Tab-separated table of C-alpha atoms and ligand atoms in Angstrom:
chain	number	residue	atom	x	y	z
A	9	MET	CA	129.294	-0.941	-37.113
A	10	SER	CA	127.835	1.782	-39.097
A	11	GLU	CA	127.288	5.339	-36.489
A	12	HIS	CA	123.666	5.524	-34.893
A	13	PRO	CA	121.126	7.936	-36.643
A	14	GLU	CA	120.976	10.311	-33.373
A	15	ASN	CA	124.946	10.853	-34.038
A	16	LEU	CA	124.772	11.144	-37.646
A	17	LEU	CA	121.660	13.665	-37.220
A	18	VAL	CA	123.527	16.259	-34.934
A	19	ARG	CA	126.829	15.907	-36.792
A	20	SER	CA	124.679	16.505	-40.131
A	21	TRP	CA	123.755	19.915	-38.823
A	22	GLU	CA	127.338	21.276	-37.881
A	23	ALA	CA	128.429	20.180	-41.233
A	24	ASN	CA	125.288	22.097	-42.865
A	25	ALA	CA	125.415	25.023	-40.736
A	26	ASP	CA	126.724	27.570	-43.463
A	27	ALA	CA	124.270	26.275	-46.072
A	28	TRP	CA	121.178	25.972	-43.512
A	29	THR	CA	121.934	29.802	-42.383
A	30	THR	CA	122.121	31.041	-46.139
A	31	ALA	CA	118.803	28.744	-46.917
A	32	ILE	CA	116.850	30.292	-43.988
A	33	ARG	CA	118.084	33.960	-44.036
A	34	THR	CA	117.676	34.127	-48.227
A	35	ALA	CA	113.821	32.353	-47.450
A	36	ARG	CA	114.459	29.668	-49.862
A	37	VAL	CA	112.191	27.386	-48.081
A	38	GLU	CA	108.857	27.933	-49.811
A	39	SER	CA	106.323	26.349	-46.646
A	40	ARG	CA	108.369	28.584	-43.929
A	41	ARG	CA	107.586	31.675	-46.281
A	42	VAL	CA	103.790	31.206	-47.160
A	43	ALA	CA	102.645	29.655	-43.826
A	44	THR	CA	104.654	27.884	-41.185
A	45	ASP	CA	106.981	30.684	-39.960
A	46	ALA	CA	104.237	32.708	-39.315
A	47	ALA	CA	102.175	30.105	-37.371
A	48	ILE	CA	104.926	29.515	-34.899
A	49	VAL	CA	104.905	33.327	-34.090
A	50	ALA	CA	101.472	33.466	-33.947
A	51	ALA	CA	101.298	30.308	-31.629
A	52	VAL	CA	104.112	31.502	-29.293
A	53	LEU	CA	102.653	35.173	-29.140
A	54	ALA	CA	99.040	33.423	-28.148
A	55	THR	CA	100.400	32.239	-25.037
A	56	GLN	CA	100.994	35.788	-24.081
A	57	PRO	CA	105.007	34.939	-23.152
A	58	GLN	CA	107.036	36.321	-20.724
A	59	ARG	CA	110.505	34.039	-21.157
A	60	VAL	CA	110.834	31.943	-24.095
A	61	LEU	CA	113.146	29.024	-24.771
A	62	ASP	CA	113.706	28.287	-28.772
A	63	VAL	CA	115.218	24.464	-28.413
A	64	GLY	CA	116.785	23.444	-31.187
A	65	CYS	CA	116.739	27.220	-32.738
A	66	GLY	CA	119.388	26.918	-35.790
A	67	GLU	CA	120.724	30.235	-36.854
A	68	GLY	CA	118.190	32.052	-34.618
A	69	TRP	CA	115.434	33.681	-36.944
A	70	LEU	CA	112.722	32.815	-34.115
A	71	VAL	CA	114.493	34.254	-31.305
A	72	ARG	CA	114.716	37.788	-33.407
A	73	ALA	CA	111.437	37.579	-34.835
A	74	LEU	CA	109.973	37.540	-30.674
A	75	ALA	CA	112.586	40.156	-29.857
A	76	GLY	CA	110.863	42.302	-32.456
A	77	HIS	CA	107.434	41.861	-30.516
A	78	GLY	CA	109.219	42.644	-27.527
A	79	ILE	CA	109.798	39.058	-26.014
A	80	ALA	CA	112.783	38.109	-24.181
A	81	ALA	CA	113.897	34.769	-25.802
A	82	LEU	CA	116.942	32.194	-25.276
A	83	GLY	CA	118.126	29.765	-28.397
A	84	ILE	CA	119.492	26.736	-27.513
A	85	ASP	CA	121.358	24.182	-30.195
A	86	GLY	CA	123.934	21.710	-30.275
A	87	SER	CA	126.002	23.423	-33.261
A	88	ALA	CA	128.737	25.627	-32.403
A	89	LEU	CA	128.583	26.644	-35.734
A	90	LEU	CA	124.799	27.550	-36.033
A	91	ILE	CA	125.006	29.219	-32.728
A	92	ALA	CA	128.095	31.383	-33.656
A	93	HIS	CA	126.102	32.368	-36.973
A	94	ALA	CA	122.705	33.244	-34.633
A	95	ARG	CA	125.539	35.687	-32.123
A	96	GLU	CA	126.097	37.548	-35.390
A	97	LEU	CA	122.761	39.117	-36.026
A	98	GLY	CA	122.584	39.577	-31.859
A	99	GLY	CA	120.178	37.855	-29.269
A	100	SER	CA	120.703	35.753	-26.489
A	101	PHE	CA	122.061	32.012	-27.547
A	102	ARG	CA	123.959	28.998	-26.355
A	103	VAL	CA	125.197	25.669	-27.113
A	104	LEU	CA	123.280	23.061	-25.756
A	105	CYS	CA	122.785	19.516	-26.799
A	106	TYR	CA	119.408	17.963	-26.078
A	107	ASP	CA	121.287	14.715	-23.933
A	108	GLN	CA	122.829	17.749	-21.792
A	109	ILE	CA	119.392	18.766	-20.926
A	110	VAL	CA	117.780	15.372	-20.435
A	111	ALA	CA	121.256	14.864	-18.019
A	112	ASP	CA	120.826	18.111	-16.367
A	113	PRO	CA	117.013	19.921	-17.094
A	114	ALA	CA	118.415	22.775	-14.596
A	115	ALA	CA	121.124	23.879	-16.815
A	116	LEU	CA	118.720	25.749	-18.741
A	117	ASN	CA	118.004	28.032	-16.122
A	118	GLY	CA	114.302	27.977	-16.105
A	119	PRO	CA	111.567	28.432	-15.837
A	120	PHE	CA	109.978	29.630	-19.090
A	121	THR	CA	106.655	30.777	-19.914
A	122	THR	CA	106.860	29.170	-23.112
A	123	ILE	CA	109.229	26.814	-24.859
A	124	VAL	CA	109.229	26.531	-28.496
A	125	CYS	CA	110.781	23.174	-30.382
A	126	ASN	CA	110.596	24.451	-34.500
A	127	PHE	CA	110.852	21.503	-36.941
A	128	ALA	CA	113.628	20.765	-34.002
A	129	LEU	CA	112.452	17.388	-32.840
A	130	LEU	CA	114.060	15.222	-35.514
A	131	GLY	CA	115.320	12.047	-33.346
A	132	ALA	CA	113.830	8.979	-32.272
A	133	ASP	CA	114.114	9.551	-28.504
A	134	ILE	CA	111.679	12.502	-27.830
A	135	THR	CA	110.364	11.768	-24.737
A	136	LEU	CA	113.026	12.166	-22.607
A	137	LEU	CA	113.591	15.448	-23.734
A	138	LEU	CA	110.078	16.439	-23.622
A	139	ALA	CA	110.068	15.466	-20.073
A	140	ALA	CA	113.293	17.345	-19.124
A	141	LEU	CA	111.483	20.487	-20.825
A	142	ARG	CA	108.564	20.057	-18.843
A	143	THR	CA	110.610	20.473	-15.235
A	144	ALA	CA	111.804	24.016	-17.033
A	145	LEU	CA	108.043	25.299	-17.184
A	146	THR	CA	106.293	28.029	-15.203
A	147	ASP	CA	102.816	26.854	-13.881
A	148	ASN	CA	100.801	27.157	-16.298
A	149	GLY	CA	103.468	27.280	-19.031
A	150	ARG	CA	103.160	25.926	-22.950
A	151	ILE	CA	105.400	23.551	-25.008
A	152	ILE	CA	104.930	24.066	-28.648
A	153	ILE	CA	105.968	21.890	-31.024
A	154	GLN	CA	105.870	22.243	-34.832
A	155	THR	CA	106.878	19.267	-37.243
A	156	VAL	CA	106.343	18.863	-41.203
A	157	HIS	CA	102.630	17.704	-40.949
A	158	PRO	CA	103.028	13.417	-41.284
A	159	PHE	CA	100.688	13.421	-43.824
A	160	THR	CA	102.882	15.444	-45.987
A	161	ALA	CA	106.222	14.043	-45.198
A	162	CYS	CA	105.591	10.519	-45.800
A	163	GLY	CA	105.546	10.776	-49.162
A	164	ASP	CA	104.860	7.360	-50.825
A	165	GLU	CA	106.327	5.295	-48.103
A	166	PRO	CA	104.297	3.200	-45.325
A	167	TYR	CA	102.379	5.523	-42.751
A	168	ARG	CA	104.721	3.906	-39.751
A	169	ASP	CA	107.417	5.500	-37.693
A	170	GLY	CA	111.000	4.535	-38.899
A	171	TRP	CA	114.090	6.545	-39.673
A	172	ARG	CA	114.256	8.639	-43.189
A	173	THR	CA	116.646	10.409	-44.493
A	174	GLU	CA	116.793	14.072	-46.009
A	175	THR	CA	119.338	14.925	-48.871
A	176	PHE	CA	118.143	19.068	-49.123
A	177	ALA	CA	118.155	18.496	-52.753
A	178	ALA	CA	115.416	20.862	-52.687
A	179	PHE	CA	117.457	23.133	-50.567
A	180	GLY	CA	120.415	23.848	-53.128
A	181	ASP	CA	123.629	21.999	-53.954
A	182	GLU	CA	125.712	23.773	-50.637
A	183	PHE	CA	124.334	20.652	-48.038
A	184	ARG	CA	127.222	18.460	-47.285
A	185	ALA	CA	125.777	15.804	-45.151
A	186	PRO	CA	122.456	14.069	-45.604
A	187	MET	CA	120.354	14.242	-42.158
A	188	PRO	CA	118.942	11.114	-40.495
A	189	TRP	CA	115.179	11.940	-39.177
A	190	PHE	CA	112.727	9.662	-37.482
A	191	PHE	CA	109.267	9.919	-38.611
A	192	ARG	CA	106.725	9.785	-37.115
A	193	THR	CA	102.511	9.365	-37.505
A	194	VAL	CA	100.047	11.963	-35.760
A	195	GLY	CA	99.387	8.911	-33.041
A	196	SER	CA	103.035	8.601	-32.566
A	197	TRP	CA	103.612	12.488	-31.668
A	198	ILE	CA	100.605	12.051	-29.352
A	199	ALA	CA	101.895	9.518	-27.561
A	200	ALA	CA	105.235	10.844	-27.149
A	201	LEU	CA	103.590	13.705	-25.318
A	202	ALA	CA	101.557	11.589	-23.389
A	203	ALA	CA	104.553	9.455	-22.071
A	204	ALA	CA	106.464	12.899	-21.296
A	205	GLY	CA	103.670	13.979	-18.765
A	206	LEU	CA	102.019	16.782	-21.317
A	207	VAL	CA	98.616	16.966	-22.197
A	208	LEU	CA	97.566	18.332	-26.109
A	209	ASP	CA	95.768	21.390	-25.334
A	210	ARG	CA	95.857	22.869	-29.170
A	211	CYS	CA	96.511	21.028	-32.202
A	212	ASP	CA	96.640	23.326	-35.315
A	213	GLU	CA	97.675	22.487	-39.029
A	214	PRO	CA	98.796	25.016	-41.353
A	215	LEU	CA	98.077	24.467	-45.298
A	216	HIS	CA	99.632	25.822	-48.215
A	217	PRO	CA	97.426	28.726	-49.348
A	218	HIS	CA	96.865	27.551	-52.624
A	219	SER	CA	97.236	23.984	-52.788
A	220	GLY	CA	95.468	23.329	-49.329
A	221	ARG	CA	97.678	20.749	-48.037
A	222	PRO	CA	98.646	20.545	-44.535
A	223	LEU	CA	102.268	21.464	-44.197
A	224	SER	CA	102.561	20.924	-40.371
A	225	LEU	CA	101.565	20.231	-37.414
A	226	LEU	CA	101.221	22.995	-34.550
A	227	LEU	CA	100.851	21.127	-31.363
A	228	THR	CA	100.606	23.253	-27.941
A	229	CYS	CA	100.935	21.247	-24.667
A	230	CYS	CA	101.273	21.753	-21.084
A	231	ALA	CA	101.990	19.989	-17.966
A	232	ALA	CA	99.820	17.330	-17.256
A	233	PRO	CA	98.131	17.731	-13.927
A	234	ASN	CA	99.957	16.351	-10.778
A	235	ARG	CA	103.339	15.791	-12.799
A	236	SER	CA	104.870	19.463	-12.331
A	237	GLU	CA	106.744	17.765	-9.508
A	238	ALA	CA	107.958	14.791	-11.415
A	239	THR	CA	111.269	14.466	-12.618
A	240	PRO	CA	112.208	13.210	-16.284
B	463	SAM	C1	115.586	21.882	-38.836
B	463	SAM	S1	116.564	22.911	-38.167
B	463	SAM	C2	115.345	24.113	-37.621
B	463	SAM	C3	116.228	24.960	-36.818
B	463	SAM	C4	115.276	26.394	-36.302
B	463	SAM	N1	114.501	26.055	-35.318
B	463	SAM	C5	114.407	26.910	-37.530
B	463	SAM	O1	113.191	27.164	-37.175
B	463	SAM	O2	115.064	27.370	-38.198
B	463	SAM	C6	116.804	21.586	-36.323
B	463	SAM	C7	117.677	22.282	-35.488
B	463	SAM	O3	117.549	21.095	-34.277
B	463	SAM	C8	118.797	20.826	-33.600
B	463	SAM	N2	118.978	19.702	-33.328
B	463	SAM	C9	118.717	18.547	-33.503
B	463	SAM	N3	119.456	17.660	-32.904
B	463	SAM	C10	119.657	18.358	-31.558
B	463	SAM	C11	120.379	18.016	-30.538
B	463	SAM	N4	120.323	16.422	-30.242
B	463	SAM	N5	120.887	18.921	-29.687
B	463	SAM	C12	121.141	19.946	-29.969
B	463	SAM	N6	120.254	20.790	-31.444
B	463	SAM	C13	119.972	19.932	-31.898
B	463	SAM	C14	120.076	21.291	-34.983
B	463	SAM	O4	121.141	21.852	-34.693
B	463	SAM	C15	119.341	22.408	-35.923
B	463	SAM	O5	119.778	23.582	-35.693
């Protein structure tokens, strides 16, 4: 029996941790350079954060960028190697998988005023994770999700939810493992928020400065009224 895509996804990040760290630290991803890095930092700052959780923090660039603005942030990621790379440059980081958060949201040691998922929700089953993260928010806290814009990510394939594969061919030769990732439509993202007890507060669509194409979908959400007591 072939391995489930969710397991392959998590393992791909351990296999690609060194290559990913190099790609990010040498600014190899154009969309990040021209728009999406600045967009996520601005979105977090707009929430006037006191304490930030960076979910799926990778090698930790966002935690360090926020520290540069005087903001305390904790980065968590399922890849022990990526967290080791993150710690090399300083900051607060922990190895934690999403299924551990779902099983025990208290393991996050919340609450957080702002929880960020920057290109880090890649699996099919995100509702339970988002519901668990909701319980770690302060009153009036925000969850911010940035994802590759579905119109761009869709490519030539049909515009419908489903598993796809990223080979990282555009990022260099050092990537060892293809990554399964779950494509979802704009409607599917919004349905997942609602299912997790979240409401959309604001939706931004950072564009490529030259082509005008949408690079990402940036969703800022808060807990739905009367859902703050609910458990995932
Ligand atoms: C595209 S990278 C983004 C990293 C970082 N947020 C950034 O902006 O550079 C996706 C990250 O999500 C993490 N991730 C994906 N699925 C995960 C899971 N189930 N549990 C924990 N981390 C996960 C990966 O290890 C990886 O670091």
